[in-house]
mmCIF file of C-alpha atoms in Angstrom:
data_model
loop_
_atom_site.group_PDB
_atom_site.id
_atom_site.type_symbol
_atom_site.label_atom_id
_atom_site.label_comp_id
_atom_site.label_asym_id
_atom_site.label_seq_id
_atom_site.Cartn_x
_atom_site.Cartn_y
_atom_site.Cartn_z
ATOM 1 C CA UNK A 78 0.000 0.000 0.000
ATOM 2 C CA UNK A 79 1.352 3.408 -1.005
ATOM 3 C CA UNK A 80 1.673 6.203 1.541
ATOM 4 C CA UNK A 81 -1.035 8.265 -0.159
ATOM 5 C CA UNK A 82 -3.400 5.310 0.309
ATOM 6 C CA UNK A 83 -2.409 5.105 3.970
ATOM 7 C CA UNK A 84 -3.149 8.792 4.468
ATOM 8 C CA UNK A 85 -6.504 8.473 2.742
ATOM 9 C CA UNK A 86 -7.368 5.824 5.348
ATOM 10 C CA UNK A 87 -5.978 7.943 8.187
ATOM 11 C CA UNK A 88 -8.012 10.979 7.109
ATOM 12 C CA UNK A 89 -11.108 8.763 6.972
ATOM 13 C CA UNK A 90 -10.323 7.646 10.536
ATOM 14 C CA UNK A 91 -9.943 11.255 11.688
ATOM 15 C CA UNK A 92 -13.300 12.266 10.194
ATOM 16 C CA UNK A 93 -14.873 9.173 11.731
ATOM 17 C CA UNK A 94 -13.504 10.084 15.154
ATOM 18 C CA UNK A 95 -14.723 13.648 14.755
ATOM 19 C CA UNK A 96 -18.263 12.630 13.816
ATOM 20 C CA UNK A 97 -18.374 10.008 16.589
ATOM 21 C CA UNK A 98 -17.309 12.459 19.300
ATOM 22 C CA UNK A 99 -18.645 15.763 18.029
ATOM 23 C CA UNK A 100 -21.779 13.942 16.903
ATOM 24 C CA UNK A 101 -23.112 13.401 20.428
ATOM 25 C CA UNK A 102 -21.682 16.818 21.295
ATOM 26 C CA UNK A 103 -23.867 18.466 18.649
ATOM 27 C CA UNK A 104 -26.759 16.218 19.652
ATOM 28 C CA UNK A 105 -26.661 17.361 23.264
ATOM 29 C CA UNK A 106 -26.554 20.990 22.123
ATOM 30 C CA UNK A 107 -29.695 20.407 20.050
ATOM 31 C CA UNK A 108 -31.387 18.698 22.994
ATOM 32 C CA UNK A 109 -31.046 21.830 25.139
ATOM 33 C CA UNK A 110 -34.201 23.008 23.334
ATOM 34 C CA UNK A 111 -35.871 19.697 22.545
ATOM 35 C CA UNK A 112 -35.425 17.878 25.863
ATOM 36 C CA UNK A 113 -34.645 20.294 28.711
ATOM 37 C CA UNK A 114 -37.655 21.909 30.394
ATOM 38 C CA UNK A 115 -35.962 24.475 32.611
ATOM 39 C CA UNK A 116 -32.620 26.079 33.397
ATOM 40 C CA UNK A 117 -31.340 23.312 35.754
ATOM 41 C CA UNK A 118 -32.031 20.671 33.103
ATOM 42 C CA UNK A 119 -30.278 22.738 30.437
ATOM 43 C CA UNK A 120 -27.320 23.041 32.781
ATOM 44 C CA UNK A 121 -27.313 19.265 33.265
ATOM 45 C CA UNK A 122 -27.171 18.722 29.523
ATOM 46 C CA UNK A 123 -24.415 21.257 29.016
ATOM 47 C CA UNK A 124 -22.451 19.826 31.941
ATOM 48 C CA UNK A 125 -22.468 16.348 30.357
ATOM 49 C CA UNK A 126 -20.282 17.671 27.537
ATOM 50 C CA UNK A 127 -18.655 20.587 29.361
ATOM 51 C CA UNK A 128 -15.357 18.795 30.090
ATOM 52 C CA UNK A 129 -14.995 17.245 26.630
ATOM 53 C CA UNK A 130 -16.516 19.422 23.890
ATOM 54 C CA UNK A 131 -13.319 21.341 23.139
ATOM 55 C CA UNK A 132 -11.268 18.134 23.011
ATOM 56 C CA UNK A 133 -13.748 16.677 20.536
ATOM 57 C CA UNK A 134 -13.144 19.577 18.147
ATOM 58 C CA UNK A 135 -9.433 18.753 18.039
ATOM 59 C CA UNK A 136 -10.359 15.906 15.681
ATOM 60 C CA UNK A 137 -11.695 18.435 13.170
ATOM 61 C CA UNK A 138 -8.511 20.508 13.334
ATOM 62 C CA UNK A 139 -6.426 17.377 12.860
ATOM 63 C CA UNK A 140 -8.550 16.146 9.944
ATOM 64 C CA UNK A 141 -8.330 19.528 8.233
ATOM 65 C CA UNK A 142 -4.602 19.825 8.863
ATOM 66 C CA UNK A 143 -3.925 16.295 7.644
ATOM 67 C CA UNK A 144 -5.919 16.949 4.467
ATOM 68 C CA UNK A 145 -3.969 20.174 3.837
ATOM 69 C CA UNK A 146 -0.606 18.462 4.296
ATOM 70 C CA UNK A 147 -1.286 15.093 2.678
ATOM 71 C CA UNK A 148 -3.642 16.140 -0.143
ATOM 72 C CA UNK A 149 -3.167 19.878 -0.817
ATOM 73 C CA UNK A 150 -5.074 19.750 -4.129
ATOM 74 C CA UNK A 151 -8.048 18.148 -2.382
ATOM 75 C CA UNK A 152 -7.904 20.747 0.387
ATOM 76 C CA UNK A 153 -7.719 23.635 -2.097
ATOM 77 C CA UNK A 154 -10.641 22.449 -4.219
ATOM 78 C CA UNK A 155 -12.763 21.490 -1.219
ATOM 79 C CA UNK A 156 -12.334 24.712 0.736
ATOM 80 C CA UNK A 157 -12.647 27.002 -2.270
ATOM 81 C CA UNK A 158 -15.673 25.235 -3.733
ATOM 82 C CA UNK A 159 -17.444 24.745 -0.394
ATOM 83 C CA UNK A 160 -16.365 28.144 0.925
ATOM 84 C CA UNK A 161 -19.740 29.481 2.103
ATOM 85 C CA UNK A 162 -21.026 26.357 3.932
ATOM 86 C CA UNK A 163 -17.624 25.732 5.520
ATOM 87 C CA UNK A 164 -17.381 29.375 6.563
ATOM 88 C CA UNK A 165 -20.830 29.093 8.162
ATOM 89 C CA UNK A 166 -19.704 25.962 10.023
ATOM 90 C CA UNK A 167 -16.571 27.763 11.218
ATOM 91 C CA UNK A 168 -18.573 30.753 12.464
ATOM 92 C CA UNK A 169 -20.952 28.394 14.282
ATOM 93 C CA UNK A 170 -18.085 26.584 15.988
ATOM 94 C CA UNK A 171 -16.548 29.891 17.104
ATOM 95 C CA UNK A 172 -19.834 31.222 18.491
ATOM 96 C CA UNK A 173 -20.546 27.845 20.095
ATOM 97 C CA UNK A 174 -17.244 27.856 21.949
ATOM 98 C CA UNK A 175 -17.824 31.424 23.130
ATOM 99 C CA UNK A 176 -21.349 30.475 24.260
ATOM 100 C CA UNK A 177 -20.089 27.627 26.439
ATOM 101 C CA UNK A 178 -17.601 29.924 28.148
ATOM 102 C CA UNK A 179 -19.658 33.130 28.445
ATOM 103 C CA UNK A 180 -22.965 31.567 29.472
ATOM 104 C CA UNK A 181 -21.867 31.395 33.120
ATOM 105 C CA UNK A 182 -20.155 34.797 33.267
ATOM 106 C CA UNK A 183 -23.325 36.540 34.435
ATOM 107 C CA UNK A 184 -26.271 35.228 36.506
ATOM 108 C CA UNK A 185 -29.117 37.005 34.684
ATOM 109 C CA UNK A 186 -31.659 34.644 33.153
ATOM 110 C CA UNK A 187 -31.850 36.514 29.827
ATOM 111 C CA UNK A 188 -28.073 36.438 29.479
ATOM 112 C CA UNK A 189 -27.885 32.688 30.011
ATOM 113 C CA UNK A 190 -30.958 31.976 27.870
ATOM 114 C CA UNK A 191 -29.490 33.871 24.923
ATOM 115 C CA UNK A 192 -26.235 31.960 25.074
ATOM 116 C CA UNK A 193 -28.132 28.675 25.419
ATOM 117 C CA UNK A 194 -30.107 29.595 22.297
ATOM 118 C CA UNK A 195 -26.793 30.199 20.551
ATOM 119 C CA UNK A 196 -25.610 26.742 21.635
ATOM 120 C CA UNK A 197 -28.744 25.193 20.119
ATOM 121 C CA UNK A 198 -28.447 26.865 16.710
ATOM 122 C CA UNK A 199 -24.670 26.489 16.476
ATOM 123 C CA UNK A 200 -25.088 22.781 17.160
ATOM 124 C CA UNK A 201 -27.986 22.255 14.751
ATOM 125 C CA UNK A 202 -26.541 24.087 11.732
ATOM 126 C CA UNK A 203 -23.144 22.295 11.625
ATOM 127 C CA UNK A 204 -24.857 18.948 12.244
ATOM 128 C CA UNK A 205 -26.890 19.553 9.078
ATOM 129 C CA UNK A 206 -24.186 21.214 6.973
ATOM 130 C CA UNK A 207 -21.598 18.478 7.502
ATOM 131 C CA UNK A 208 -24.040 16.016 5.961
ATOM 132 C CA UNK A 209 -24.602 18.357 3.019
ATOM 133 C CA UNK A 210 -20.840 18.687 2.499
ATOM 134 C CA UNK A 211 -20.125 14.957 2.592
ATOM 135 C CA UNK A 212 -23.200 14.224 0.517
ATOM 136 C CA UNK A 213 -21.688 16.400 -2.206
ATOM 137 C CA UNK A 214 -18.237 14.847 -1.835
ATOM 138 C CA UNK A 215 -19.663 11.336 -2.163
ATOM 139 C CA UNK A 216 -22.025 12.238 -4.998
ATOM 140 C CA UNK A 217 -19.509 14.290 -6.957
ATOM 141 C CA UNK A 218 -19.300 17.975 -7.853
ATOM 142 C CA UNK A 219 -18.475 20.113 -10.887
ATOM 143 C CA UNK A 220 -14.669 19.978 -11.196
ATOM 144 C CA UNK A 221 -12.969 21.072 -14.421
ATOM 145 C CA UNK A 222 -9.743 19.945 -16.083
ATOM 146 C CA UNK A 223 -7.741 22.261 -13.798
ATOM 147 C CA UNK A 224 -9.163 20.483 -10.737
ATOM 148 C CA UNK A 225 -11.129 23.563 -9.764
ATOM 149 C CA UNK A 226 -14.740 23.658 -8.610
ATOM 150 C CA UNK A 227 -16.780 25.520 -11.255
ATOM 151 C CA UNK A 228 -20.265 25.209 -9.755
ATOM 152 C CA UNK A 229 -22.005 27.596 -7.388
ATOM 153 C CA UNK A 230 -23.460 27.338 -3.920
ATOM 154 C CA UNK A 231 -26.886 26.360 -5.265
ATOM 155 C CA UNK A 232 -25.373 23.313 -6.961
ATOM 156 C CA UNK A 233 -24.410 22.086 -3.496
ATOM 157 C CA UNK A 234 -28.055 22.138 -2.398
ATOM 158 C CA UNK A 235 -29.044 19.115 -4.468
ATOM 159 C CA UNK A 236 -31.469 16.401 -3.222
ATOM 160 C CA UNK A 237 -28.738 13.854 -2.425
ATOM 161 C CA UNK A 238 -26.739 16.344 -0.364
ATOM 162 C CA UNK A 239 -29.793 17.732 1.460
ATOM 163 C CA UNK A 240 -30.813 14.195 2.368
ATOM 164 C CA UNK A 241 -27.287 13.682 3.685
ATOM 165 C CA UNK A 242 -27.799 16.750 5.862
ATOM 166 C CA UNK A 243 -31.001 15.277 7.302
ATOM 167 C CA UNK A 244 -29.137 12.038 8.009
ATOM 168 C CA UNK A 245 -26.353 13.688 10.006
ATOM 169 C CA UNK A 246 -28.786 16.001 11.782
ATOM 170 C CA UNK A 247 -31.048 13.182 12.981
ATOM 171 C CA UNK A 248 -28.198 10.734 13.565
ATOM 172 C CA UNK A 249 -26.243 13.177 15.716
ATOM 173 C CA UNK A 250 -29.402 14.076 17.650
ATOM 174 C CA UNK A 251 -30.059 10.379 18.278
ATOM 175 C CA UNK A 252 -26.421 9.880 19.276
ATOM 176 C CA UNK A 253 -26.732 12.808 21.684
ATOM 177 C CA UNK A 254 -29.980 11.476 23.156
ATOM 178 C CA UNK A 255 -28.504 8.070 24.002
ATOM 179 C CA UNK A 256 -25.410 9.809 25.382
ATOM 180 C CA UNK A 257 -27.684 11.936 27.583
ATOM 181 C CA UNK A 258 -29.475 8.821 28.803
ATOM 182 C CA UNK A 259 -26.090 7.276 29.566
ATOM 183 C CA UNK A 260 -24.782 10.313 31.466
ATOM 184 C CA UNK A 261 -27.825 11.421 33.479
ATOM 185 C CA UNK A 262 -30.139 10.190 36.206
ATOM 186 C CA UNK A 263 -33.786 10.731 37.047
ATOM 187 C CA UNK A 264 -36.579 12.019 34.859
ATOM 188 C CA UNK A 265 -34.321 13.588 32.243
ATOM 189 C CA UNK A 266 -32.759 10.184 31.622
ATOM 190 C CA UNK A 267 -36.160 8.607 30.943
ATOM 191 C CA UNK A 268 -37.237 11.404 28.636
ATOM 192 C CA UNK A 269 -33.956 11.138 26.758
ATOM 193 C CA UNK A 270 -34.608 7.451 26.090
ATOM 194 C CA UNK A 271 -38.125 8.174 24.806
ATOM 195 C CA UNK A 272 -36.902 10.958 22.554
ATOM 196 C CA UNK A 273 -34.071 8.736 21.292
ATOM 197 C CA UNK A 274 -36.642 6.221 20.043
ATOM 198 C CA UNK A 275 -38.545 8.843 18.032
ATOM 199 C CA UNK A 276 -35.433 10.440 16.560
ATOM 200 C CA UNK A 277 -33.855 7.050 15.932
ATOM 201 C CA UNK A 278 -36.792 5.876 13.835
ATOM 202 C CA UNK A 279 -36.568 9.015 11.687
ATOM 203 C CA UNK A 280 -32.817 8.468 11.389
ATOM 204 C CA UNK A 281 -33.328 4.885 10.218
ATOM 205 C CA UNK A 282 -35.590 6.056 7.392
ATOM 206 C CA UNK A 283 -33.334 8.887 6.208
ATOM 207 C CA UNK A 284 -30.103 6.887 6.573
ATOM 208 C CA UNK A 285 -31.443 3.837 4.738
ATOM 209 C CA UNK A 286 -32.542 5.929 1.746
ATOM 210 C CA UNK A 287 -29.335 8.002 1.632
ATOM 211 C CA UNK A 288 -26.915 5.098 2.006
ATOM 212 C CA UNK A 289 -28.803 2.962 -0.496
ATOM 213 C CA UNK A 290 -28.845 5.869 -2.966
ATOM 214 C CA UNK A 291 -25.075 6.303 -2.537
ATOM 215 C CA UNK A 292 -24.502 2.556 -2.883
ATOM 216 C CA UNK A 293 -26.445 2.386 -6.143
ATOM 217 C CA UNK A 294 -24.567 5.388 -7.563
ATOM 218 C CA UNK A 295 -20.987 4.425 -6.754
ATOM 219 C CA UNK A 296 -20.826 1.514 -4.317
ATOM 220 C CA UNK A 297 -19.194 -1.908 -4.468
ATOM 221 C CA UNK A 298 -19.197 -5.062 -2.349
ATOM 222 C CA UNK A 299 -17.128 -3.489 0.450
ATOM 223 C CA UNK A 300 -19.347 -0.432 0.742
ATOM 224 C CA UNK A 301 -22.408 -2.703 0.737
ATOM 225 C CA UNK A 302 -21.034 -4.515 3.790
ATOM 226 C CA UNK A 303 -20.534 -1.150 5.528
ATOM 227 C CA UNK A 304 -24.102 -0.161 4.623
ATOM 228 C CA UNK A 305 -25.512 -3.348 6.164
ATOM 229 C CA UNK A 306 -23.419 -2.835 9.309
ATOM 230 C CA UNK A 307 -24.583 0.780 9.644
ATOM 231 C CA UNK A 308 -28.281 -0.023 9.320
ATOM 232 C CA UNK A 309 -27.998 -3.129 11.497
ATOM 233 C CA UNK A 310 -26.149 -1.238 14.243
ATOM 234 C CA UNK A 311 -28.766 1.513 14.202
ATOM 235 C CA UNK A 312 -31.597 -0.973 14.620
ATOM 236 C CA UNK A 313 -29.680 -2.709 17.416
ATOM 237 C CA UNK A 314 -29.085 0.669 19.104
ATOM 238 C CA UNK A 315 -32.841 1.317 19.103
ATOM 239 C CA UNK A 316 -33.495 -2.112 20.634
ATOM 240 C CA UNK A 317 -30.836 -1.560 23.317
ATOM 241 C CA UNK A 318 -32.287 1.865 24.081
ATOM 242 C CA UNK A 319 -35.748 0.398 24.610
ATOM 243 C CA UNK A 320 -34.261 -2.238 26.903
ATOM 244 C CA UNK A 321 -32.642 0.462 29.044
ATOM 245 C CA UNK A 322 -29.112 -0.560 28.079
ATOM 246 C CA UNK A 323 -27.766 2.924 27.488
ATOM 247 C CA UNK A 324 -24.140 1.845 27.268
ATOM 248 C CA UNK A 325 -24.848 -0.646 24.500
ATOM 249 C CA UNK A 326 -27.144 1.809 22.741
ATOM 250 C CA UNK A 327 -24.463 4.512 22.728
ATOM 251 C CA UNK A 328 -21.795 2.087 21.508
ATOM 252 C CA UNK A 329 -24.057 0.840 18.718
ATOM 253 C CA UNK A 330 -25.030 4.352 17.629
ATOM 254 C CA UNK A 331 -21.301 5.007 17.446
ATOM 255 C CA UNK A 332 -20.862 1.912 15.280
ATOM 256 C CA UNK A 333 -23.566 3.323 13.007
ATOM 257 C CA UNK A 334 -21.567 6.526 12.541
ATOM 258 C CA UNK A 335 -18.310 4.624 11.984
ATOM 259 C CA UNK A 336 -19.860 2.298 9.397
ATOM 260 C CA UNK A 337 -21.691 5.109 7.594
ATOM 261 C CA UNK A 338 -18.543 7.248 7.279
ATOM 262 C CA UNK A 339 -16.556 4.177 6.235
ATOM 263 C CA UNK A 340 -19.095 3.497 3.505
ATOM 264 C CA UNK A 341 -18.788 7.026 2.113
ATOM 265 C CA UNK A 342 -14.999 6.793 1.958
ATOM 266 C CA UNK A 343 -15.187 3.316 0.409
ATOM 267 C CA UNK A 344 -17.418 4.648 -2.357
ATOM 268 C CA UNK A 345 -14.911 7.452 -2.932
ATOM 269 C CA UNK A 346 -11.640 5.505 -3.174
ATOM 270 C CA UNK A 347 -9.439 5.960 -5.165
ATOM 271 C CA UNK A 348 -11.113 9.338 -5.748
ATOM 272 C CA UNK A 349 -11.142 12.030 -3.101
ATOM 273 C CA UNK A 350 -13.510 14.350 -4.998
ATOM 274 C CA UNK A 351 -15.250 12.882 -8.066
ATOM 275 C CA UNK A 352 -16.031 15.187 -10.979
ATOM 276 C CA UNK A 353 -19.528 15.093 -12.428
ATOM 277 C CA UNK A 354 -18.299 16.802 -15.614
ATOM 278 C CA UNK A 355 -15.709 14.207 -16.624
ATOM 279 C CA UNK A 356 -14.410 11.299 -14.567
ATOM 280 C CA UNK A 357 -10.901 12.013 -15.869
ATOM 281 C CA UNK A 358 -11.036 15.371 -14.075
ATOM 282 C CA UNK A 359 -11.695 13.772 -10.683
ATOM 283 C CA UNK A 360 -9.270 14.347 -7.832
ATOM 284 C CA UNK A 361 -7.694 11.063 -6.754
ATOM 285 C CA UNK A 362 -5.320 9.913 -4.035
ATOM 286 C CA UNK A 363 -2.586 10.046 -6.680
ATOM 287 C CA UNK A 364 -3.024 13.407 -8.398
ATOM 288 C CA UNK A 365 -4.069 15.265 -5.220
ATOM 289 C CA UNK A 366 -1.369 14.017 -2.844
ATOM 290 C CA UNK A 367 1.823 15.592 -1.547
ATOM 291 C CA UNK A 368 5.289 14.278 -2.321
ATOM 292 C CA UNK A 369 6.339 10.891 -0.894
ATOM 293 C CA UNK A 370 8.894 12.634 1.348
ATOM 294 C CA UNK A 371 6.199 14.873 2.881
ATOM 295 C CA UNK A 372 3.949 11.877 3.504
ATOM 296 C CA UNK A 373 6.851 9.999 5.096
ATOM 297 C CA UNK A 374 7.586 12.829 7.556
ATOM 298 C CA UNK A 375 3.872 13.110 8.368
ATOM 299 C CA UNK A 376 3.674 9.390 9.058
ATOM 300 C CA UNK A 377 6.486 9.564 11.615
ATOM 301 C CA UNK A 378 4.922 12.577 13.342
ATOM 302 C CA UNK A 379 1.489 10.950 13.441
ATOM 303 C CA UNK A 380 2.910 7.721 14.812
ATOM 304 C CA UNK A 381 4.458 9.576 17.756
ATOM 305 C CA UNK A 382 1.755 12.128 18.558
ATOM 306 C CA UNK A 383 -1.461 10.158 17.978
ATOM 307 C CA UNK A 384 -1.092 7.637 20.846
ATOM 308 C CA UNK A 385 -0.392 10.489 23.293
ATOM 309 C CA UNK A 386 -3.510 12.392 22.229
ATOM 310 C CA UNK A 387 -5.670 9.259 22.416
ATOM 311 C CA UNK A 388 -4.407 8.398 25.905
ATOM 312 C CA UNK A 389 -5.029 11.906 27.192
ATOM 313 C CA UNK A 390 -8.517 12.147 25.737
ATOM 314 C CA UNK A 391 -9.405 8.681 27.010
ATOM 315 C CA UNK A 392 -8.232 9.688 30.485
ATOM 316 C CA UNK A 393 -10.453 12.797 30.320
ATOM 317 C CA UNK A 394 -13.539 10.704 29.583
ATOM 318 C CA UNK A 395 -12.633 8.319 32.417
ATOM 319 C CA UNK A 396 -12.310 11.148 34.945
ATOM 320 C CA UNK A 397 -15.718 12.605 34.012
ATOM 321 C CA UNK A 398 -17.503 9.251 33.592
ATOM 322 C CA UNK A 399 -20.136 9.597 36.354
ATOM 323 C CA UNK A 400 -23.814 10.371 35.794
ATOM 324 C CA UNK A 401 -25.269 13.709 36.819
ATOM 325 C CA UNK A 402 -28.758 15.080 37.468
ATOM 326 C CA UNK A 403 -30.542 18.211 38.581
ATOM 327 C CA UNK A 404 -29.680 17.377 42.213
ATOM 328 C CA UNK A 405 -26.080 18.121 41.321
ATOM 329 C CA UNK A 406 -26.978 21.660 40.213
ATOM 330 C CA UNK A 407 -26.505 24.013 43.165
ATOM 331 C CA UNK A 408 -29.529 26.252 42.478
ATOM 332 C CA UNK A 409 -31.878 23.303 41.931
ATOM 333 C CA UNK A 410 -30.638 21.506 45.056
ATOM 334 C CA UNK A 411 -31.833 24.401 47.221
#
């Protein structure tokens, strides 16, 4: 296997890790409006991800940086062609981070409610837009002979991509609901399980249609296996949720995300961005990659740094593993 193939796999792993971790992160942010009934419950939800949300976003920075270094042509075409949606995602992530930090700076109810509203919208919009972006990458976009995107923003809002946005939006919300059920106690835990069932059923419908559509367009035997795993894991997650096995349900919803992302990358390879104008103009792992020497240096750096990051992040989750409820919120306790 060539180094550019290895880095294609590694970038797929980074995006998978980002969607797995930031997926429930976004889901919890969305649930601050859909599930929480009052300020203490909103604080419970935010506290479940408070110690980890910023660490989860490191996966996005790493995925973007790895793409820039390993496949500069891919990075250039992707970020220039998808400029507006990616800029909107970036703005949302900035405002979201500020909202988490500034929400507690003042005690006034209006102040905190406004920042909590910001958390909701800046969780919902990226959850939808990431699906739109990857729906376009998997389905192909207008790339010319110079490997430049020649479409416009309206071309990105096609039915396949919009369906992909609905998939990530509902899937991340479901992932966040089972995470909430896993991390909380009391009434909010029960309501999270009930909401997870409703959202999970909608996710199953959207995901089945989207993945089958993608499979028919550009899939093979390997991507078909990933599709079956994704749908099967989602159904199993719903069953586990109904049985009150939140740990299994969360793990299986994570498997759904892993298998779904794996399927998209399997349908892509050896392309990284297919061209709908002419298949010979598609960006591939060969014509979009950096030099072998660059990839070699990157491989050594990744081999040293990645285990350290994984150990630290795993330790963080272990430290903050306990369940919480409204009784742990000082104002509600009194």
